[in-house]
mmCIF file of C-alpha atoms in Angstrom:
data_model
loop_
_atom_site.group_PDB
_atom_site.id
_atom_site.type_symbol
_atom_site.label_atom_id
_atom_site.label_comp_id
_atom_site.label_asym_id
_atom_site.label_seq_id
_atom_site.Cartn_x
_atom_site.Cartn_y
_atom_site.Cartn_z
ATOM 1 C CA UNK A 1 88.475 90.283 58.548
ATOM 2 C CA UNK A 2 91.643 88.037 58.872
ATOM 3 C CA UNK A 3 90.781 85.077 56.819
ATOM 4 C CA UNK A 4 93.184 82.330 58.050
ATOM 5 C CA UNK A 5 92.032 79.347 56.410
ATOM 6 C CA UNK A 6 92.461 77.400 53.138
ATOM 7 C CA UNK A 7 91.118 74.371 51.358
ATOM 8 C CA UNK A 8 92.450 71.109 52.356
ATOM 9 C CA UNK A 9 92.476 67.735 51.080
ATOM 10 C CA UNK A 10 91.069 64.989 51.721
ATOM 11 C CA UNK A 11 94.013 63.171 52.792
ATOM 12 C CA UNK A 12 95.126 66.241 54.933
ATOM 13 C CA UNK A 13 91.269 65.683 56.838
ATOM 14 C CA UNK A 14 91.970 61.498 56.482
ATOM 15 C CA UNK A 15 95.130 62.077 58.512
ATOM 16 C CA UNK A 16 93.919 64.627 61.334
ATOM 17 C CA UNK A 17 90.915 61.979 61.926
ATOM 18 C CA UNK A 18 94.014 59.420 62.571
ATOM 19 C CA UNK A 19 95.784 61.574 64.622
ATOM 20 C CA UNK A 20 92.667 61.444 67.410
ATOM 21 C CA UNK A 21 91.398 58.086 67.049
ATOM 22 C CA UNK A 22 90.688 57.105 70.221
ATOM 23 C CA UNK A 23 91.164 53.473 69.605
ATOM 24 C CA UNK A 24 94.951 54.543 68.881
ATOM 25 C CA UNK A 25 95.904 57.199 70.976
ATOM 26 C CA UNK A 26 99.571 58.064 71.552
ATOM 27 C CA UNK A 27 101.856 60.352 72.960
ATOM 28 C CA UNK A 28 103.460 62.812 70.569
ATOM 29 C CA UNK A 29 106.361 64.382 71.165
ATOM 30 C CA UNK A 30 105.978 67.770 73.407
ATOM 31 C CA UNK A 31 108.292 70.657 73.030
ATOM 32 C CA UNK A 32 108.634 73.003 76.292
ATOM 33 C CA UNK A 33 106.901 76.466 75.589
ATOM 34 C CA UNK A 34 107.809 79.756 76.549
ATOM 35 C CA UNK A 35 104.799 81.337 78.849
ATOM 36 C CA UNK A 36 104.687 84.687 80.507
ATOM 37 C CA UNK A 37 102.871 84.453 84.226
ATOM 38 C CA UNK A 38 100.574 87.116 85.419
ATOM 39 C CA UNK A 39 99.656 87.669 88.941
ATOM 40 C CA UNK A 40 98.964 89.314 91.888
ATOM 41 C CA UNK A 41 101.836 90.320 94.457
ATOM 42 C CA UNK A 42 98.973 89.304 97.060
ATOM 43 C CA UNK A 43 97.387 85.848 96.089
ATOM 44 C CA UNK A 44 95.710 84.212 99.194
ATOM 45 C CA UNK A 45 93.412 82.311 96.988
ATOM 46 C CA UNK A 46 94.785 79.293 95.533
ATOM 47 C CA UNK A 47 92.101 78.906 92.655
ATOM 48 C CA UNK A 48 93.058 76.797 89.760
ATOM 49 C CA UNK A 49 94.874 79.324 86.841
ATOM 50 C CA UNK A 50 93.649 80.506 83.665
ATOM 51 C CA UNK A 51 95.420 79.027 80.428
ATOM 52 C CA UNK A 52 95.527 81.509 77.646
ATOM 53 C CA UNK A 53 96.556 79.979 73.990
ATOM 54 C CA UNK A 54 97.020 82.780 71.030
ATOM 55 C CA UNK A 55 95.873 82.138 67.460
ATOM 56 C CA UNK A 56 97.838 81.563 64.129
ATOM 57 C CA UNK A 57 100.726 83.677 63.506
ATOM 58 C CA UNK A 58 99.824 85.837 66.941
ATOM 59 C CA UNK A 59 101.690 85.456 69.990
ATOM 60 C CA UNK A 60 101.375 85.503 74.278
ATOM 61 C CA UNK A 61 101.983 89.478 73.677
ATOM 62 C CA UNK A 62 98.525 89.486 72.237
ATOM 63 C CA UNK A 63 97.253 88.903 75.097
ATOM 64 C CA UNK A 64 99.718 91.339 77.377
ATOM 65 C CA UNK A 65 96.477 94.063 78.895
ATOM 66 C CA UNK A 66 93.750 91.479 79.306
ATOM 67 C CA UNK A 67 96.299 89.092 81.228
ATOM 68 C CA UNK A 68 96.792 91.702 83.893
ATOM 69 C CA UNK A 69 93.245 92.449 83.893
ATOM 70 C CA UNK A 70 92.253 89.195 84.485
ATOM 71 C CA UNK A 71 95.141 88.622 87.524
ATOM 72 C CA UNK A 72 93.547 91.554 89.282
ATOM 73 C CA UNK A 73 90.153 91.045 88.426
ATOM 74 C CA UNK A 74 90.233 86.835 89.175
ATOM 75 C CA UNK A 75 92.641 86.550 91.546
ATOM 76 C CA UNK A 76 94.094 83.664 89.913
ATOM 77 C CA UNK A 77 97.607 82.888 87.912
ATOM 78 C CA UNK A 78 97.319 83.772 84.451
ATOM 79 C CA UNK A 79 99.840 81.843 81.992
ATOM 80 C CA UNK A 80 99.910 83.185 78.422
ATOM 81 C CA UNK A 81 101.743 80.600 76.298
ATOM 82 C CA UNK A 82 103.341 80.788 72.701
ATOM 83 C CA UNK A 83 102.447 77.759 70.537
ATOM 84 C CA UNK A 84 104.942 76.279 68.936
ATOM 85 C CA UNK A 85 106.647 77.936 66.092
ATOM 86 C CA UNK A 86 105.439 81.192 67.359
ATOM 87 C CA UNK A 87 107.179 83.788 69.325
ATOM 88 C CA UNK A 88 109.461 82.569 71.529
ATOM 89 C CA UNK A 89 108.986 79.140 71.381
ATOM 90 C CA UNK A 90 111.012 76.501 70.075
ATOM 91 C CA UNK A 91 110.879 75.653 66.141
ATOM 92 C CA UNK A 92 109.512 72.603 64.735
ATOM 93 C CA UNK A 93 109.111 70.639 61.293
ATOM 94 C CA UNK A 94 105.974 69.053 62.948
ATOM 95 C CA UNK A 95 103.054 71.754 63.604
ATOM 96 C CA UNK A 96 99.418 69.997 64.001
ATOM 97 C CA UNK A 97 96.933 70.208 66.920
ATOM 98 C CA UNK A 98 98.193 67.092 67.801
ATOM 99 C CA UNK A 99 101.785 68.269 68.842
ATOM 100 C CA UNK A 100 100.007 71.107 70.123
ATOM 101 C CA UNK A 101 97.827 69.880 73.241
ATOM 102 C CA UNK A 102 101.211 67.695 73.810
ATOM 103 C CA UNK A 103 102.835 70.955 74.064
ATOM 104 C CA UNK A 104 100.115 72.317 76.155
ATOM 105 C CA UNK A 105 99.374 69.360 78.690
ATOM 106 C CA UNK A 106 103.217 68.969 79.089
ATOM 107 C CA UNK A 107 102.973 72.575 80.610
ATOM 108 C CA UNK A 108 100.638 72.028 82.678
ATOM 109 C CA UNK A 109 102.520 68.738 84.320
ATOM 110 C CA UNK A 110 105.910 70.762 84.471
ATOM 111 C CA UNK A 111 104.142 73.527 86.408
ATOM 112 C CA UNK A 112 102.309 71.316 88.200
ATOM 113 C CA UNK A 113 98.735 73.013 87.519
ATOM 114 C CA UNK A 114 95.895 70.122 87.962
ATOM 115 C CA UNK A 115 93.613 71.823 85.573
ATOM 116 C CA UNK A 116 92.312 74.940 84.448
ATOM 117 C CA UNK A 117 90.391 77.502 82.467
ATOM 118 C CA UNK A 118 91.719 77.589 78.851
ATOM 119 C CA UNK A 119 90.896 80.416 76.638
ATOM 120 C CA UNK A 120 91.507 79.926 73.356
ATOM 121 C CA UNK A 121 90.942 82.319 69.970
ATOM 122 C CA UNK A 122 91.032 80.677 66.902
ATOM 123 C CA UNK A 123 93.930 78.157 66.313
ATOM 124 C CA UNK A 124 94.319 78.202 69.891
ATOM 125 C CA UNK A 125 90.613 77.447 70.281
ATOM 126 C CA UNK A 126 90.522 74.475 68.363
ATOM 127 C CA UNK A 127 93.775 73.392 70.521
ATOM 128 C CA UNK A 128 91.854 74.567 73.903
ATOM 129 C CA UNK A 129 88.596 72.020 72.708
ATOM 130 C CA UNK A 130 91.086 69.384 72.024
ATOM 131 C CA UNK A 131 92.902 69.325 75.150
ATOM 132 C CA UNK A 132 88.810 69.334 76.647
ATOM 133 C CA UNK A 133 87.704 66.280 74.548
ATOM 134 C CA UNK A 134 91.064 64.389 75.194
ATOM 135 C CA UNK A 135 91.996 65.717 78.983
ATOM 136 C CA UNK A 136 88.841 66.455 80.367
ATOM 137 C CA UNK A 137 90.514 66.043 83.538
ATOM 138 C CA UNK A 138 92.439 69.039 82.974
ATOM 139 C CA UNK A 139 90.104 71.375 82.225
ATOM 140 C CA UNK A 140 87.717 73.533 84.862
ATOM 141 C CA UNK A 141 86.404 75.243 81.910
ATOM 142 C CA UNK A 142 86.684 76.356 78.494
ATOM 143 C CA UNK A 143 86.228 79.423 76.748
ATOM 144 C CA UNK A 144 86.349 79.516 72.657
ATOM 145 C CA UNK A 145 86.854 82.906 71.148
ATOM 146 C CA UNK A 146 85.554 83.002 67.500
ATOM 147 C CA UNK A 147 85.546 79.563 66.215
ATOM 148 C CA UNK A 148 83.954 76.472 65.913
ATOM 149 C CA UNK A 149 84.692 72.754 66.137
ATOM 150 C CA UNK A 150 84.308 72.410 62.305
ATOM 151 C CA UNK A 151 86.662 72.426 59.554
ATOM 152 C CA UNK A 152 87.259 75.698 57.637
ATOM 153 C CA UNK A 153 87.212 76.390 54.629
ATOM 154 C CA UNK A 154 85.738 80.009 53.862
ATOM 155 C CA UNK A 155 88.425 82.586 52.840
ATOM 156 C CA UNK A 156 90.801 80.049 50.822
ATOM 157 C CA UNK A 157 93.471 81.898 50.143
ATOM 158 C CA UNK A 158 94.958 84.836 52.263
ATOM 159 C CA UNK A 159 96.524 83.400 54.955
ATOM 160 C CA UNK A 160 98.748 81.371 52.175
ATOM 161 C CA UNK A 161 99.245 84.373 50.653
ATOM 162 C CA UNK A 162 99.912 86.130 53.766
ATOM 163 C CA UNK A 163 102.497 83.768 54.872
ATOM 164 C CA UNK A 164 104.100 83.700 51.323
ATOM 165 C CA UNK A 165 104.522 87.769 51.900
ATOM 166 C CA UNK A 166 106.354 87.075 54.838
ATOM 167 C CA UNK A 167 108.649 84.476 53.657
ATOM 168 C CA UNK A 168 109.949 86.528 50.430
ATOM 169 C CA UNK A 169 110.109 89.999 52.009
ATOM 170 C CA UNK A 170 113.536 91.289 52.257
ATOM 171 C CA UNK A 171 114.183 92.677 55.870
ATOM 172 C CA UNK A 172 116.581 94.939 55.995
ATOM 173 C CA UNK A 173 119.613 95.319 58.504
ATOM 174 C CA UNK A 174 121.776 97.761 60.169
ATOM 175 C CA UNK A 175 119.011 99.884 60.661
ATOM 176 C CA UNK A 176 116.646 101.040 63.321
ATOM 177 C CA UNK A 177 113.370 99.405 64.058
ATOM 178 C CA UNK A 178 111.529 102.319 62.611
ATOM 179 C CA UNK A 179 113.063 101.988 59.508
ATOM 180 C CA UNK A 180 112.937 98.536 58.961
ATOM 181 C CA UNK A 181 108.983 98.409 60.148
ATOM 182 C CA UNK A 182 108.684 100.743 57.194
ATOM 183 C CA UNK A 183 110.560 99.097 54.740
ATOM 184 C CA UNK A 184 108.813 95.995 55.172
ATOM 185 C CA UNK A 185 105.090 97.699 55.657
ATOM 186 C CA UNK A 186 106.045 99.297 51.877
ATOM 187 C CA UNK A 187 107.269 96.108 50.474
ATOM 188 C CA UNK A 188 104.185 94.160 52.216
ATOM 189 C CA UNK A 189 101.351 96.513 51.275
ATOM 190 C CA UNK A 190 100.816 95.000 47.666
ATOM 191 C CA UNK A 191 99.877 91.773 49.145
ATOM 192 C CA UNK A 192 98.239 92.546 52.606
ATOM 193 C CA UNK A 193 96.086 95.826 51.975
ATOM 194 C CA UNK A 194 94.429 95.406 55.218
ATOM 195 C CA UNK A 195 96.368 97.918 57.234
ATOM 196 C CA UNK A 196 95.783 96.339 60.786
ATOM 197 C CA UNK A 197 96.572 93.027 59.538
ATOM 198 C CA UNK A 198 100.088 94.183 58.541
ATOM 199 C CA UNK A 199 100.336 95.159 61.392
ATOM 200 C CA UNK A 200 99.254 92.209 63.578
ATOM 201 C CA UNK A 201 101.728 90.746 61.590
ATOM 202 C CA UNK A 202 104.583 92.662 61.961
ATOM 203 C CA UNK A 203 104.554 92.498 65.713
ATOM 204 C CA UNK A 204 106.322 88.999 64.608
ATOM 205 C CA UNK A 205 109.308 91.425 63.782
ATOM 206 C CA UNK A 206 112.018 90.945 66.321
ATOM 207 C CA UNK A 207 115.279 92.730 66.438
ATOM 208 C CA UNK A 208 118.219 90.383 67.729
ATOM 209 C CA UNK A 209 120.930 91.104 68.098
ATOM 210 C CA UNK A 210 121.024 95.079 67.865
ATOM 211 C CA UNK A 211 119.958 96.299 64.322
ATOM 212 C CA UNK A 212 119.310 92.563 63.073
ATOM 213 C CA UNK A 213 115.967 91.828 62.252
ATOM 214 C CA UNK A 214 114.284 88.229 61.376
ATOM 215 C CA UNK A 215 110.440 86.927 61.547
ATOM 216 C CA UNK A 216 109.806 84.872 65.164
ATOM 217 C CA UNK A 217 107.754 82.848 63.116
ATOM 218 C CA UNK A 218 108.873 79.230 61.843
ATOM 219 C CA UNK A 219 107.102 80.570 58.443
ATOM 220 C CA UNK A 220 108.331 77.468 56.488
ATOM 221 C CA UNK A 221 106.881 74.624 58.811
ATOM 222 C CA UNK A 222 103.631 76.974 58.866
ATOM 223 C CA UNK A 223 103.205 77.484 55.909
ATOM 224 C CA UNK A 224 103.589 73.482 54.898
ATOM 225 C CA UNK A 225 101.231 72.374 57.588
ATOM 226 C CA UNK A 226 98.628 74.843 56.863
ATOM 227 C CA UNK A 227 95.863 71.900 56.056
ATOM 228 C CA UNK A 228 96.439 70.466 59.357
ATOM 229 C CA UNK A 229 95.988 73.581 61.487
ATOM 230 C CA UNK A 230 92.810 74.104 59.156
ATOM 231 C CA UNK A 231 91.089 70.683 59.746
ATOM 232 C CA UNK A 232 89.200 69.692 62.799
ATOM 233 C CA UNK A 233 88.231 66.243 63.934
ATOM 234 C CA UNK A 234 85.005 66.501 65.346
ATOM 235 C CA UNK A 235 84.338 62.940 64.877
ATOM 236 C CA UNK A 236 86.106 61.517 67.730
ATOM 237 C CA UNK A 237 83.459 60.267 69.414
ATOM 238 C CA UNK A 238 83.763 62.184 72.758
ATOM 239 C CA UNK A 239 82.073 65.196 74.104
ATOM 240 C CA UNK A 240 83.511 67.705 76.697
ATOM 241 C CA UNK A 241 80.720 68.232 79.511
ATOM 242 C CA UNK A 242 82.288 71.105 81.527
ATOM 243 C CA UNK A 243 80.622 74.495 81.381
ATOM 244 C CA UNK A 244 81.978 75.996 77.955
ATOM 245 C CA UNK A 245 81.376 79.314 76.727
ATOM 246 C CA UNK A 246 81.585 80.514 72.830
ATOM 247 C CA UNK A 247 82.633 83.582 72.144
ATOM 248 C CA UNK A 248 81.978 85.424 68.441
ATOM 249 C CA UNK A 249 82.227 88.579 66.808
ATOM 250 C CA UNK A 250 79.545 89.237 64.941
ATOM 251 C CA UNK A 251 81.309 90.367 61.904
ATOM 252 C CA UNK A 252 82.991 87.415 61.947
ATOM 253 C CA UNK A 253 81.729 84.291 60.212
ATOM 254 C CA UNK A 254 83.845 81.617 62.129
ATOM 255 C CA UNK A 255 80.985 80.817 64.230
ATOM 256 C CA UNK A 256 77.366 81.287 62.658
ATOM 257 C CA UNK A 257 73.981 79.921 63.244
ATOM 258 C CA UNK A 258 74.702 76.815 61.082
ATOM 259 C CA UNK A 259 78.022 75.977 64.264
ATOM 260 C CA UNK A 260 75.110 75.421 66.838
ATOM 261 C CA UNK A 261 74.441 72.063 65.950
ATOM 262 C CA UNK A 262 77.425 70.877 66.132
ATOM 263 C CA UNK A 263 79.004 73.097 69.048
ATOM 264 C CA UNK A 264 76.123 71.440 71.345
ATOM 265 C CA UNK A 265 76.661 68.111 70.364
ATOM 266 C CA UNK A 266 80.245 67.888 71.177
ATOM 267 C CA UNK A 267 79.946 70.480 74.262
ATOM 268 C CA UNK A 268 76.633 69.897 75.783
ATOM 269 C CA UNK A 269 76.614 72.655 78.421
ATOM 270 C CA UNK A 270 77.577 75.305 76.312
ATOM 271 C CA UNK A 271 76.517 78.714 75.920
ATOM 272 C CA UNK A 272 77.300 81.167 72.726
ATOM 273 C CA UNK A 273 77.906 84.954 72.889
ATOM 274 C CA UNK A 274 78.201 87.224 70.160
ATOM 275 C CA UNK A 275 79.893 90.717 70.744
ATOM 276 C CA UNK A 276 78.182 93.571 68.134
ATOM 277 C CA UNK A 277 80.854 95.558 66.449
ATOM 278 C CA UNK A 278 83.305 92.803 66.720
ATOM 279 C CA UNK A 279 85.262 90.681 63.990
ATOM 280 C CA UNK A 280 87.914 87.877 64.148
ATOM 281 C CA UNK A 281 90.116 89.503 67.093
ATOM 282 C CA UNK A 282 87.137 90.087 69.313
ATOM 283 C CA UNK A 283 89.170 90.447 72.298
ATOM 284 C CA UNK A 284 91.275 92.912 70.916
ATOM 285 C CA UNK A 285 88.416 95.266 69.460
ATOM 286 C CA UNK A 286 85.954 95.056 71.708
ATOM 287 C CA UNK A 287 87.953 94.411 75.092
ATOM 288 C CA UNK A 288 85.303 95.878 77.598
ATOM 289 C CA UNK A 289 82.684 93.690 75.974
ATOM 290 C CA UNK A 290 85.159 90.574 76.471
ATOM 291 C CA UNK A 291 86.020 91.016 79.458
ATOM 292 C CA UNK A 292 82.266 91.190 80.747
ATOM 293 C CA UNK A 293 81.470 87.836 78.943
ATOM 294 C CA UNK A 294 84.279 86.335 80.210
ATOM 295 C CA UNK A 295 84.013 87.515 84.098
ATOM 296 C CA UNK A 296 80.436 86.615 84.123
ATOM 297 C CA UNK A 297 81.256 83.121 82.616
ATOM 298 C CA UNK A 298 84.232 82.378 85.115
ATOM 299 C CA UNK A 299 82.437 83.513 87.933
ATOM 300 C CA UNK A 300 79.294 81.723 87.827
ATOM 301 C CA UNK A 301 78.989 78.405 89.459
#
């Protein structure tokens, strides 16, 4: 499994508490992501639209089948965004959750979408229950795929690694894709053994212009913000009362027994699901399986 986490500090956890103080809330400067909209030619219902946020170093494309299965199946819009720093969003020193539900509400007010569903897999999940506990108002309902409203700190050290990998591989140019996809999955293979995780990874790999390759990740501001994106404040003193639903593989360990506690304490009317078979990218392995959780959930009242 992809272990994205790492060990923080103290202060990094001291300063994520700050950043959602309630007694000092501010506005943090939004940058204007790039989305991809799915729908149906023929939408007569005007239902509010589903929200989709990717996890760390994935992107909207993750999400490319399930968001056109979900505009047939729904009827609703379906907006697949890029966080910040990924794909093909704009670049930033600053990357925490809090710049990231200012990215996300600031979408919703320039599209002029009330509220929602979010779904949201792991960093994307933690930025989908933050929008909940700090927009309520925005939210019809929430969906969590495989992780918890905790800090994490299992699996210290790979995605650091990972991200170093990326940042000191040489790409090559003036060649075709092909070639430098396997240039960079030789080079890479020392470091990141797991063959589907190099190459989750290298769908980051973008060619632009013609035969000119570079990473669509802001590596760099990633890489020195990791603490932040690994922290959670749970201790904000607010709880999200809209239906929520959990969703886990169960060869993950991002959300285990000892989550409940705290998952129904911040989100009272919540309900967990675990998927068999499944690890970290649950939606991606066991799609079928997802997409029955998630129908059921969205289309109960």
């Amino acid at each position: 499994m992809f272990s994205m986490y790492k060990n923080f500090t103290l202060k990094a956890i001291a300063s994520t508490f700050e950043y959602f103080t309630f007694s000092s809330i501010k506005r943090y400067s939004a940058v204007k992501l790039n989305y991809t909209l799915c729908e149906e030619k023929v939408n007569t219902i005007k239902a509010p639209p589903i929200i989709i946020l990717h996890g760390l170093l994935g992107s909207k494309n993750n999400w490319k089948s399930l968001c056109k299965v979900f505009a047939e199946k729904f009827n609703r819009q379906i907006f697949t965004l890029d966080a910040r720093n990924h794909g093909d969003s704009p670049h930033t020193e600053e990357f925490n959750y809090k710049n990231m539900v200012s990215d996300v509400v600031e979408f919703m007010k320039g599209n002029k979408l009330e509220n929602g569903i979010l779904i949201g897999h792991s960093m994307g999940g933690k930025t989908a229950m933050m929008i909940a506990l700090l927009h309520p108002e925005l939210v019809e309902k929430l969906i969590v795929v495989d992780i918890s409203p905790e800090d994490i700190t299992s699996g210290a050290k790979d995605i650091s690694k990972y991200v170093k990998a990326l940042m000191s591989v040489d790409i090559p140019q003036d060649v075709t894709i092909s070639v430098a996809r396997g240039r960079i999955t030789s080079d890479l293979k020392p470091e990141i053994r797991d063959p589907a995780i190099l190459q989750f990874l290298l769908t980051n790999l973008v060619e632009k212009p013609k035969k000119h390759f570079k990473w669509k990740l802001n590596l760099q501001s990633i890489y020195e913000n990791l603490d932040h994106i690994c922290s959670f404040s749970c201790d904000i003193g607010k709880e999200f009362t809209g239906p929520t639903l959990f969703i886990a593989g169960e060869n993950s360990d991002y959300i285990s027994s000892k989550h409940h506690g705290i998952i129904k304490k911040i989100f009272p009317d919540s309900e967990i699901k675990y998927i068999p078979g499944a690890g970290h990218w649950v939606h991606a392995e066991k799609p079928n399986d997802f997409l029955k959780i998630v129908t059921d959930f969205i289309t109960s009242t």
